[in-house]
Structures are given as structure tokens and as C-alpha cells.
DNA sequence: TTGATATCATTTGCATACGAATGAATTTGA
DNA sequence: TCAAATTCATTCGTATGCAAATGATATCAA
């Protein structure tokens, strides 16, 4: 440590600080919620990829939400799956290129771009939803059922 | 829905399924741990950006870890902050371009690229760490102290 | 010793993710 | 009604994030 060479003077300062406040002087990155949140998300994405190789989580989210609510505008879909306009455009473009969704213009409001599942897209999402349940289960596997319920409740408060 | 035209027959099927298993037939994206994890992470990144505008969370993580452990190889740093080799290279390149880290070759092992904080980088991270504590606090603000402790414990199990 | 492995770093390609700027269309309000 | 504000979508630029391929170097093992 840097203060070893001048330990006498520095020691006094450190002791005073510690006497004033019980606060930890060190900063431990691995204890910060943002860092752990990022790692937990990484782990989940890896689990997802192991179960569903041909779709990313955002792509799955778009299909699942379309399956849930039916035809919507691209922007509205983005709101529903927490993606900004630029991001959702890319996701939808790739799903369209693969024939899983189709686009059409809104009859009345000419600004809107309507997105809908194709038959193939519907078949795909209905086939994948059971796998998604497995993904959720595997992600939460390190927790007991009670812990998982607590975790989901608290995580929801932060999202 | 496709079964509307044959609703009578489908209704029977659905009821039988529900009788067999108490399982929920609907799939609710907003209840899946991966989706909420992604949103919680998004919220944290937004809070981070509001407090520290000129650095991203990964860049901060790199500086904070370098401050903690001192000079290391680029790959080793990546391991410590949970980034693969390709990602950490980009982060370090940008920090180097801003004069916050400096690179050097390992004397013995010529494969390794050593990374270290510059004086400016050290000054920056020491100035920012108090803000990072605020970021952690604000991210966890929706939870009580007890809930936050529980959450951190459970989240760590998933990371 | 040397051939097979393993490690470190780089590069390429693809996929989010978001701020900011832009343009078209719609809605609002004086 | 019509100008201002808003909404929807697109585009650009920047920054992760990871798989896969490659090259250089180091280590291991027969």
C-alpha cells in the first residue's frame, strides 16, 4: 500500500477516519449492484442461447409480445418490450428478413408501421415458449423456490 | 385466434388441459426473470449515466479494477471484470485514447499486453468512486435496507 | 528436443442499446 | 383554422458483447 512508507502520519489519518465513520474505505467492484446485475444478465443470456440457439432474447421478446397482443405498431411494440425506437427497428428488420413477422402500413395513421406474426412466426413462438419456461427455471435454479419468489419480487421493484 | 372458428372443440381441449395440470397456459413475458433482469440493468445504466456522464459502466469497471489490483494483462483484466477478450480490447483502446490507461509489453511473456492507470486515470477513478457509491444507493433505492441486503445476496447467487 | 496444446491478443461479423438529428404525419391549442 | 407541439419511424454514430478464425508465443509431454 502507498502509505506504508509514511505509515506514521497516514496511520493517524486512517484511524481518525475510521473513528469518525464505520464506513469502508475500499471500493469493491464485485459488490456493486450494477456489476452483479450485468453478470447475472450475462449468465441468463448464455442459458438462453444454450436452449434457443437461433433466436436472441430480444427477438424472442418481440415474437412473444406479438403473440400476446397481436398486431401493433413498431413503436408500441418497442414500448411493450422496453426497447427504444432504433433498437426495435433492428430487431424487427431481422425478424422480417427471416419471415417471422410481416409489416404493413396503418390505414388511418400513415406514420405507423404495423407489425404482425407470420404463420411461421406464430408456429415458432408457440414451439419455443415451453423452452423459455425451462430457461427461466434454469436461470433461477441456484435459488430455492422461496428464494426465487423473493428475488422476483425484489427484482421487479428495481426494473 | 385460429381456433375461434372451431371454438367448441377447442374449448373442451383447453378445459381438459387445465383439469390435468394447474399450470398456466399463458406466457407472460413481463414475468420472466430474463426480461426483468434486462430492464433492471437498463435502469441501472441510466442511473449511472445520470451521475457519470463521461464514462460507461464497463469503462468505469476497468478503471476501478486497475485501481484495485494494479498493473495486469489485458486478458487478466477482462477475466476480473467479466469481459471477453474482444470486448475488453475495445474498452481499453478507448480508455487509452483518452489517456486514462497506458499499455506496455510484458518483459518475459511477449504475448501479454500490460495495462496500467495513468496519473490522470488514477485521479479520475478516485474522484468517481464516491459517485459510484451514490449510483449503487440510487439503484437500490426502491428497496428497504433489509430488502436490499436480501436482494444482493440472492442476485450474487445468480451471477 | 520437438510436436501437440494452450494461452494471449487481434480481427471480423453480427446483434443489441441508446443519444441525437431528421423528416413525415398527426394532434393540439390559441 | 393554422401554427406549434407531438408522435412515429429512420438514420447515424458510438459502445458493449460474443462467436469464430487467426497469428504469435509459451508450455507440456512423449
CSV table of C-alpha atoms (C1' of nucleotides) in Angstrom, one decimal:
chain,number,residue,atom,x,y,z
A,1,UNK,CA,0.0,0.0,0.0
A,2,UNK,CA,1.1,3.5,-0.7
A,3,UNK,CA,1.0,4.6,3.0
A,4,UNK,CA,3.5,2.0,4.2
A,5,UNK,CA,6.5,4.4,3.5
A,6,UNK,CA,4.9,7.1,5.6
A,7,UNK,CA,3.0,4.9,7.9
A,8,UNK,CA,3.1,7.1,11.0
A,9,UNK,CA,1.3,10.1,9.5
A,10,UNK,CA,-1.1,8.1,7.3
A,11,UNK,CA,-2.0,5.8,10.1
A,12,UNK,CA,-3.2,8.6,12.2
A,13,UNK,CA,-5.4,9.9,9.4
A,14,UNK,CA,-6.8,6.4,8.7
A,15,UNK,CA,-7.6,5.8,12.3
A,16,UNK,CA,-9.3,9.2,12.6
A,17,UNK,CA,-11.5,8.4,9.6
A,18,UNK,CA,-12.3,5.0,11.0
A,19,UNK,CA,-13.2,6.5,14.3
A,20,UNK,CA,-15.5,9.1,12.7
A,21,UNK,CA,-17.3,6.7,10.4
A,22,UNK,CA,-17.5,3.0,10.3
A,23,UNK,CA,-17.5,3.3,6.5
A,24,UNK,CA,-15.4,1.0,4.4
A,25,UNK,CA,-12.6,2.9,2.6
A,26,UNK,CA,-12.1,0.3,-0.1
A,27,UNK,CA,-14.3,0.1,-3.2
A,28,UNK,CA,-15.1,-3.4,-4.2
A,29,UNK,CA,-16.4,-3.6,-7.7
A,30,UNK,CA,-17.7,-7.1,-7.3
A,31,UNK,CA,-20.0,-5.9,-4.5
A,32,UNK,CA,-21.7,-3.2,-6.6
A,33,UNK,CA,-25.2,-4.0,-7.7
A,34,UNK,CA,-24.6,-2.8,-11.3
A,35,UNK,CA,-21.7,-5.1,-11.8
A,36,UNK,CA,-23.5,-8.2,-10.4
A,37,UNK,CA,-26.6,-7.2,-12.4
A,38,UNK,CA,-24.5,-7.2,-15.5
A,39,UNK,CA,-23.0,-10.6,-14.7
A,40,UNK,CA,-26.4,-12.2,-13.9
A,41,UNK,CA,-27.7,-10.9,-17.1
A,42,UNK,CA,-24.8,-12.4,-19.0
A,43,UNK,CA,-25.4,-15.7,-17.4
A,44,UNK,CA,-29.0,-15.6,-18.3
A,45,UNK,CA,-28.2,-14.8,-22.0
A,46,UNK,CA,-25.8,-17.7,-22.1
A,47,UNK,CA,-28.5,-20.1,-20.7
A,48,UNK,CA,-30.9,-18.7,-23.2
A,49,UNK,CA,-28.5,-19.3,-26.1
A,50,UNK,CA,-28.0,-22.9,-24.9
A,51,UNK,CA,-31.7,-23.6,-25.2
A,52,UNK,CA,-32.7,-21.4,-28.1
A,53,UNK,CA,-29.8,-21.1,-30.5
A,54,UNK,CA,-31.5,-19.5,-33.5
A,55,UNK,CA,-33.1,-16.5,-31.7
A,56,UNK,CA,-31.8,-13.8,-29.3
A,57,UNK,CA,-33.6,-12.8,-26.2
A,58,UNK,CA,-34.8,-9.5,-27.7
A,59,UNK,CA,-36.0,-11.3,-30.8
A,60,UNK,CA,-37.8,-13.8,-28.7
A,61,UNK,CA,-39.3,-11.0,-26.6
A,62,UNK,CA,-40.7,-9.3,-29.8
A,63,UNK,CA,-42.3,-12.5,-31.0
A,64,UNK,CA,-43.7,-13.4,-27.6
A,65,UNK,CA,-45.2,-10.0,-27.2
A,66,UNK,CA,-46.7,-10.0,-30.7
A,67,UNK,CA,-48.2,-13.4,-29.9
A,68,UNK,CA,-49.6,-11.9,-26.8
A,69,UNK,CA,-51.1,-8.7,-28.1
A,70,UNK,CA,-51.4,-9.2,-31.8
A,71,UNK,CA,-50.7,-6.6,-34.4
A,72,UNK,CA,-49.2,-3.4,-33.1
A,73,UNK,CA,-47.1,-0.5,-34.4
A,74,UNK,CA,-43.3,-0.9,-34.3
A,75,UNK,CA,-43.0,1.9,-31.7
A,76,UNK,CA,-45.7,0.5,-29.5
A,77,UNK,CA,-44.1,-2.9,-29.6
A,78,UNK,CA,-40.9,-1.3,-28.5
A,79,UNK,CA,-42.6,0.2,-25.5
A,80,UNK,CA,-44.1,-3.1,-24.6
A,81,UNK,CA,-40.7,-4.9,-24.6
A,82,UNK,CA,-38.6,-2.0,-23.3
A,83,UNK,CA,-36.7,-1.1,-26.4
A,84,UNK,CA,-36.1,2.3,-27.9
A,85,UNK,CA,-37.2,3.0,-31.5
A,86,UNK,CA,-33.8,2.5,-33.0
A,87,UNK,CA,-33.2,-0.9,-31.3
A,88,UNK,CA,-36.7,-2.3,-32.1
A,89,UNK,CA,-36.2,-1.4,-35.7
A,90,UNK,CA,-33.2,-3.5,-36.0
A,91,UNK,CA,-34.8,-6.4,-34.2
A,92,UNK,CA,-37.9,-6.3,-36.4
A,93,UNK,CA,-35.9,-5.9,-39.6
A,94,UNK,CA,-34.0,-9.2,-38.8
A,95,UNK,CA,-37.2,-11.0,-37.9
A,96,UNK,CA,-38.8,-9.8,-41.1
A,97,UNK,CA,-35.8,-11.0,-43.1
A,98,UNK,CA,-36.3,-14.4,-41.6
A,99,UNK,CA,-40.0,-14.4,-42.4
A,100,UNK,CA,-41.2,-14.5,-38.8
A,101,UNK,CA,-43.0,-11.1,-38.9
A,102,UNK,CA,-44.6,-9.1,-41.6
A,103,UNK,CA,-45.0,-5.3,-41.9
A,104,UNK,CA,-47.9,-3.2,-43.2
A,105,UNK,CA,-48.9,0.4,-43.2
A,106,UNK,CA,-51.5,1.7,-40.9
A,107,UNK,CA,-54.6,2.6,-42.9
A,108,UNK,CA,-55.5,5.8,-41.0
A,109,UNK,CA,-52.3,6.9,-39.4
A,110,UNK,CA,-49.7,6.9,-42.1
A,111,UNK,CA,-46.9,7.3,-39.7
A,112,UNK,CA,-47.3,3.9,-38.2
A,113,UNK,CA,-45.7,0.7,-39.3
A,114,UNK,CA,-47.8,-2.3,-38.2
A,115,UNK,CA,-46.0,-5.5,-37.2
A,116,UNK,CA,-47.6,-8.9,-37.1
A,117,UNK,CA,-46.6,-12.5,-36.8
A,118,UNK,CA,-46.5,-14.6,-39.9
A,119,UNK,CA,-47.8,-18.1,-39.8
A,120,UNK,CA,-44.2,-19.3,-39.5
A,121,UNK,CA,-43.6,-16.8,-36.7
A,122,UNK,CA,-46.6,-18.0,-34.8
A,123,UNK,CA,-45.6,-21.6,-35.2
A,124,UNK,CA,-42.1,-20.7,-34.0
A,125,UNK,CA,-43.0,-18.8,-30.9
A,126,UNK,CA,-45.6,-21.4,-29.8
A,127,UNK,CA,-42.9,-24.0,-30.2
A,128,UNK,CA,-40.3,-22.0,-28.2
A,129,UNK,CA,-42.4,-20.9,-25.3
A,130,UNK,CA,-42.0,-24.2,-23.4
A,131,UNK,CA,-38.3,-23.9,-23.8
A,132,UNK,CA,-38.5,-20.4,-22.5
A,133,UNK,CA,-40.1,-21.7,-19.3
A,134,UNK,CA,-37.1,-24.1,-19.0
A,135,UNK,CA,-34.7,-21.1,-19.4
A,136,UNK,CA,-36.4,-19.2,-16.6
A,137,UNK,CA,-36.2,-22.3,-14.4
A,138,UNK,CA,-32.6,-22.8,-15.1
A,139,UNK,CA,-31.7,-19.2,-14.6
A,140,UNK,CA,-33.3,-19.4,-11.1
A,141,UNK,CA,-32.0,-22.8,-10.3
A,142,UNK,CA,-29.4,-21.6,-7.8
A,143,UNK,CA,-32.3,-20.4,-5.6
A,144,UNK,CA,-34.8,-22.3,-3.7
A,145,UNK,CA,-38.5,-21.9,-4.7
A,146,UNK,CA,-39.0,-19.5,-1.8
A,147,UNK,CA,-35.8,-17.5,-2.6
A,148,UNK,CA,-36.8,-17.3,-6.2
A,149,UNK,CA,-40.1,-15.8,-5.3
A,150,UNK,CA,-38.5,-13.3,-3.1
A,151,UNK,CA,-35.9,-12.5,-5.7
A,152,UNK,CA,-38.5,-11.9,-8.4
A,153,UNK,CA,-40.5,-9.7,-6.2
A,154,UNK,CA,-37.5,-7.5,-5.3
A,155,UNK,CA,-36.1,-7.5,-8.8
A,156,UNK,CA,-39.4,-6.3,-10.1
A,157,UNK,CA,-39.2,-3.3,-7.8
A,158,UNK,CA,-35.8,-2.4,-9.4
A,159,UNK,CA,-36.9,-2.8,-13.0
B,1,UNK,CA,-57.0,-16.7,-33.0
B,2,UNK,CA,-57.0,-19.8,-35.2
B,3,UNK,CA,-59.4,-21.8,-33.0
B,4,UNK,CA,-62.2,-19.2,-33.0
B,5,UNK,CA,-63.8,-20.9,-35.9
B,6,UNK,CA,-63.9,-24.2,-34.0
B,7,UNK,CA,-64.3,-22.7,-30.6
B,8,UNK,CA,-66.5,-25.5,-29.2
B,9,UNK,CA,-63.9,-28.2,-29.8
B,10,UNK,CA,-61.0,-26.1,-28.6
B,11,UNK,CA,-62.8,-25.0,-25.5
B,12,UNK,CA,-63.1,-28.6,-24.5
B,13,UNK,CA,-59.4,-29.3,-25.1
B,14,UNK,CA,-58.4,-26.3,-23.1
B,15,UNK,CA,-60.6,-27.3,-20.2
B,16,UNK,CA,-59.1,-30.8,-20.2
B,17,UNK,CA,-55.6,-29.4,-20.1
B,18,UNK,CA,-56.5,-27.2,-17.2
B,19,UNK,CA,-58.0,-30.1,-15.4
B,20,UNK,CA,-54.9,-32.2,-15.9
B,21,UNK,CA,-52.4,-29.6,-14.8
B,22,UNK,CA,-52.9,-26.4,-12.7
B,23,UNK,CA,-50.2,-24.9,-15.0
B,24,UNK,CA,-50.8,-21.5,-16.5
B,25,UNK,CA,-51.3,-21.7,-20.2
B,26,UNK,CA,-50.4,-18.0,-20.9
B,27,UNK,CA,-46.9,-16.9,-21.2
B,28,UNK,CA,-46.2,-13.5,-19.7
B,29,UNK,CA,-43.0,-12.0,-20.9
B,30,UNK,CA,-43.0,-9.4,-18.1
B,31,UNK,CA,-42.9,-12.2,-15.5
B,32,UNK,CA,-39.8,-13.9,-16.9
B,33,UNK,CA,-36.6,-13.3,-15.0
B,34,UNK,CA,-34.6,-12.6,-18.1
B,35,UNK,CA,-36.8,-9.8,-19.2
B,36,UNK,CA,-36.9,-8.2,-15.8
B,37,UNK,CA,-33.2,-8.6,-15.4
B,38,UNK,CA,-32.7,-6.8,-18.7
B,39,UNK,CA,-34.9,-4.0,-17.6
B,40,UNK,CA,-33.3,-3.7,-14.2
B,41,UNK,CA,-29.9,-3.5,-15.9
B,42,UNK,CA,-31.2,-0.8,-18.3
B,43,UNK,CA,-32.4,1.2,-15.3
B,44,UNK,CA,-29.1,0.9,-13.6
B,45,UNK,CA,-27.2,2.0,-16.7
B,46,UNK,CA,-29.5,5.1,-17.0
B,47,UNK,CA,-28.8,6.0,-13.3
B,48,UNK,CA,-25.1,5.5,-13.9
B,49,UNK,CA,-25.2,7.8,-16.9
B,50,UNK,CA,-27.0,10.5,-14.9
B,51,UNK,CA,-24.2,10.5,-12.3
B,52,UNK,CA,-21.2,9.8,-14.5
B,53,UNK,CA,-21.7,11.2,-18.0
B,54,UNK,CA,-18.2,10.8,-19.4
B,55,UNK,CA,-17.6,7.1,-18.7
B,56,UNK,CA,-19.6,4.0,-19.3
B,57,UNK,CA,-20.1,1.3,-16.7
B,58,UNK,CA,-17.7,-1.1,-18.4
B,59,UNK,CA,-15.1,1.7,-18.7
B,60,UNK,CA,-15.6,2.5,-15.0
B,61,UNK,CA,-15.3,-1.2,-14.1
B,62,UNK,CA,-11.9,-1.4,-15.9
B,63,UNK,CA,-10.5,1.7,-14.2
B,64,UNK,CA,-11.8,0.6,-10.8
B,65,UNK,CA,-10.3,-2.8,-11.1
B,66,UNK,CA,-7.0,-1.5,-12.3
B,67,UNK,CA,-7.0,0.8,-9.3
B,68,UNK,CA,-7.7,-2.2,-7.1
B,69,UNK,CA,-5.2,-4.7,-8.4
B,70,UNK,CA,-2.6,-2.5,-10.2
B,71,UNK,CA,-1.0,-3.4,-13.5
B,72,UNK,CA,-2.3,-6.5,-15.2
B,73,UNK,CA,-2.5,-8.0,-18.6
B,74,UNK,CA,-5.5,-7.1,-20.8
B,75,UNK,CA,-6.8,-10.6,-20.7
B,76,UNK,CA,-6.5,-11.0,-17.0
B,77,UNK,CA,-8.3,-7.6,-16.5
B,78,UNK,CA,-11.1,-9.0,-18.7
B,79,UNK,CA,-11.4,-12.0,-16.5
B,80,UNK,CA,-11.6,-9.8,-13.4
B,81,UNK,CA,-14.4,-7.6,-14.8
B,82,UNK,CA,-16.2,-10.4,-16.7
B,83,UNK,CA,-15.5,-9.3,-20.2
B,84,UNK,CA,-14.3,-11.5,-23.1
B,85,UNK,CA,-11.1,-10.7,-24.9
B,86,UNK,CA,-12.7,-8.9,-27.8
B,87,UNK,CA,-14.8,-6.7,-25.6
B,88,UNK,CA,-12.1,-5.7,-23.1
B,89,UNK,CA,-9.9,-4.7,-26.0
B,90,UNK,CA,-12.4,-2.2,-27.2
B,91,UNK,CA,-12.8,-0.8,-23.7
B,92,UNK,CA,-9.1,-0.5,-23.1
B,93,UNK,CA,-8.5,1.1,-26.5
B,94,UNK,CA,-11.0,3.8,-25.7
B,95,UNK,CA,-9.5,4.4,-22.3
B,96,UNK,CA,-6.1,4.6,-23.8
B,97,UNK,CA,-7.2,7.1,-26.4
B,98,UNK,CA,-8.4,9.3,-23.6
B,99,UNK,CA,-5.1,9.0,-21.7
B,100,UNK,CA,-6.6,7.2,-18.7
B,101,UNK,CA,-4.6,4.0,-19.1
B,102,UNK,CA,-1.3,3.2,-20.7
B,103,UNK,CA,-0.1,-0.1,-22.3
B,104,UNK,CA,3.2,-1.8,-22.2
B,105,UNK,CA,4.7,-5.1,-23.3
B,106,UNK,CA,5.4,-7.8,-20.7
B,107,UNK,CA,9.1,-8.3,-20.4
B,108,UNK,CA,9.1,-12.0,-20.2
B,109,UNK,CA,5.9,-13.2,-21.8
B,110,UNK,CA,5.8,-11.4,-25.1
B,111,UNK,CA,2.2,-12.4,-25.7
B,112,UNK,CA,0.9,-10.2,-22.8
B,113,UNK,CA,-0.1,-6.6,-23.1
B,114,UNK,CA,0.1,-4.9,-19.7
B,115,UNK,CA,-2.4,-2.3,-18.7
B,116,UNK,CA,-2.0,0.3,-16.1
B,117,UNK,CA,-3.6,3.5,-14.9
B,118,UNK,CA,-2.0,6.8,-15.9
B,119,UNK,CA,-1.8,9.6,-13.3
B,120,UNK,CA,-4.9,11.1,-14.9
B,121,UNK,CA,-6.7,7.7,-14.8
B,122,UNK,CA,-5.9,7.3,-11.1
B,123,UNK,CA,-7.1,10.8,-10.4
B,124,UNK,CA,-10.3,10.1,-12.3
B,125,UNK,CA,-11.2,6.9,-10.7
B,126,UNK,CA,-10.5,8.2,-7.2
B,127,UNK,CA,-12.7,11.2,-7.9
B,128,UNK,CA,-15.5,9.0,-9.3
B,129,UNK,CA,-15.7,6.2,-6.7
B,130,UNK,CA,-17.8,8.3,-4.3
B,131,UNK,CA,-20.2,8.9,-7.2
B,132,UNK,CA,-20.3,5.2,-7.8
B,133,UNK,CA,-21.4,4.7,-4.2
B,134,UNK,CA,-24.3,7.1,-4.9
B,135,UNK,CA,-25.2,5.1,-8.0
B,136,UNK,CA,-25.4,1.9,-6.1
B,137,UNK,CA,-27.5,3.5,-3.5
B,138,UNK,CA,-29.9,5.1,-6.0
B,139,UNK,CA,-30.2,1.8,-7.9
B,140,UNK,CA,-31.3,0.1,-4.7
B,141,UNK,CA,-33.4,2.9,-3.5
B,142,UNK,CA,-36.8,1.2,-4.2
B,143,UNK,CA,-35.8,-1.4,-1.6
B,144,UNK,CA,-35.5,-1.1,2.1
B,145,UNK,CA,-32.1,-1.7,3.7
B,146,UNK,CA,-33.2,-5.2,4.6
B,147,UNK,CA,-34.6,-5.9,1.2
B,148,UNK,CA,-31.5,-4.6,-0.5
B,149,UNK,CA,-29.3,-6.9,1.6
B,150,UNK,CA,-31.5,-9.9,0.7
B,151,UNK,CA,-31.6,-8.9,-3.0
B,152,UNK,CA,-27.8,-8.6,-3.2
B,153,UNK,CA,-27.4,-12.0,-1.6
B,154,UNK,CA,-29.8,-13.7,-4.0
B,155,UNK,CA,-28.5,-11.8,-7.0
B,156,UNK,CA,-25.0,-12.9,-6.2
B,157,UNK,CA,-26.1,-16.5,-6.3
B,158,UNK,CA,-27.4,-15.9,-9.9
B,159,UNK,CA,-24.3,-14.2,-11.2
C,1,DT,C1',14.1,-31.6,-28.2
C,2,DT,C1',10.1,-31.2,-30.7
C,3,DG,C1',5.4,-31.7,-31.8
C,4,DA,C1',0.9,-31.1,-29.7
C,5,DT,C1',-1.6,-27.9,-26.7
C,6,DA,C1',-2.7,-24.0,-24.6
C,7,DT,C1',-2.7,-19.0,-23.9
C,8,DC,C1',-2.8,-14.1,-25.2
C,9,DA,C1',-4.2,-10.8,-28.3
C,10,DT,C1',-6.4,-9.2,-32.6
C,11,DT,C1',-9.7,-9.0,-36.2
C,12,DT,C1',-14.2,-9.8,-38.4
C,13,DG,C1',-19.0,-10.2,-38.3
C,14,DC,C1',-23.3,-9.9,-36.2
C,15,DA,C1',-26.6,-8.2,-32.6
C,16,DT,C1',-28.2,-5.2,-29.1
C,17,DA,C1',-28.6,-0.4,-27.0
C,18,DC,C1',-29.1,4.4,-26.9
C,19,DG,C1',-28.5,9.6,-27.9
C,20,DA,C1',-29.2,12.8,-31.4
C,21,DA,C1',-30.8,14.6,-35.7
C,22,DT,C1',-34.2,14.3,-39.3
C,23,DG,C1',-38.5,14.0,-41.9
C,24,DA,C1',-43.3,12.8,-42.3
C,25,DA,C1',-47.7,12.8,-40.3
C,26,DT,C1',-50.9,13.9,-36.7
C,27,DT,C1',-52.8,16.3,-32.8
C,28,DT,C1',-53.3,20.3,-30.1
C,29,DG,C1',-54.4,24.9,-28.8
C,30,DA,C1',-55.0,29.7,-29.3
D,1,DT,C1',-58.1,27.2,-38.9
D,2,DC,C1',-53.4,27.1,-38.7
D,3,DA,C1',-49.0,27.3,-36.4
D,4,DA,C1',-46.8,24.8,-32.6
D,5,DA,C1',-46.0,20.7,-30.4
D,6,DT,C1',-46.1,15.8,-30.5
D,7,DT,C1',-45.6,11.3,-32.4
D,8,DC,C1',-43.7,7.6,-35.4
D,9,DA,C1',-40.1,6.0,-37.9
D,10,DT,C1',-35.5,6.2,-39.8
D,11,DT,C1',-30.6,7.1,-39.9
D,12,DC,C1',-26.0,7.9,-38.0
D,13,DG,C1',-22.5,7.4,-34.6
D,14,DT,C1',-20.7,5.2,-30.6
D,15,DA,C1',-20.2,1.4,-27.3
D,16,DT,C1',-20.8,-3.0,-25.5
D,17,DG,C1',-21.0,-8.2,-26.1
D,18,DC,C1',-19.8,-12.6,-28.0
D,19,DA,C1',-18.6,-16.4,-31.5
D,20,DA,C1',-15.1,-17.8,-34.6
D,21,DA,C1',-10.9,-17.5,-37.0
D,22,DT,C1',-6.0,-16.2,-37.0
D,23,DG,C1',-1.2,-15.4,-35.6
D,24,DA,C1',2.3,-15.2,-32.1
D,25,DT,C1',4.2,-17.0,-28.2
D,26,DA,C1',4.6,-20.2,-24.4
D,27,DT,C1',4.1,-24.7,-22.1
D,28,DC,C1',3.7,-29.6,-21.9
D,29,DA,C1',4.7,-34.2,-22.9
D,30,DA,C1',6.5,-38.1,-25.3
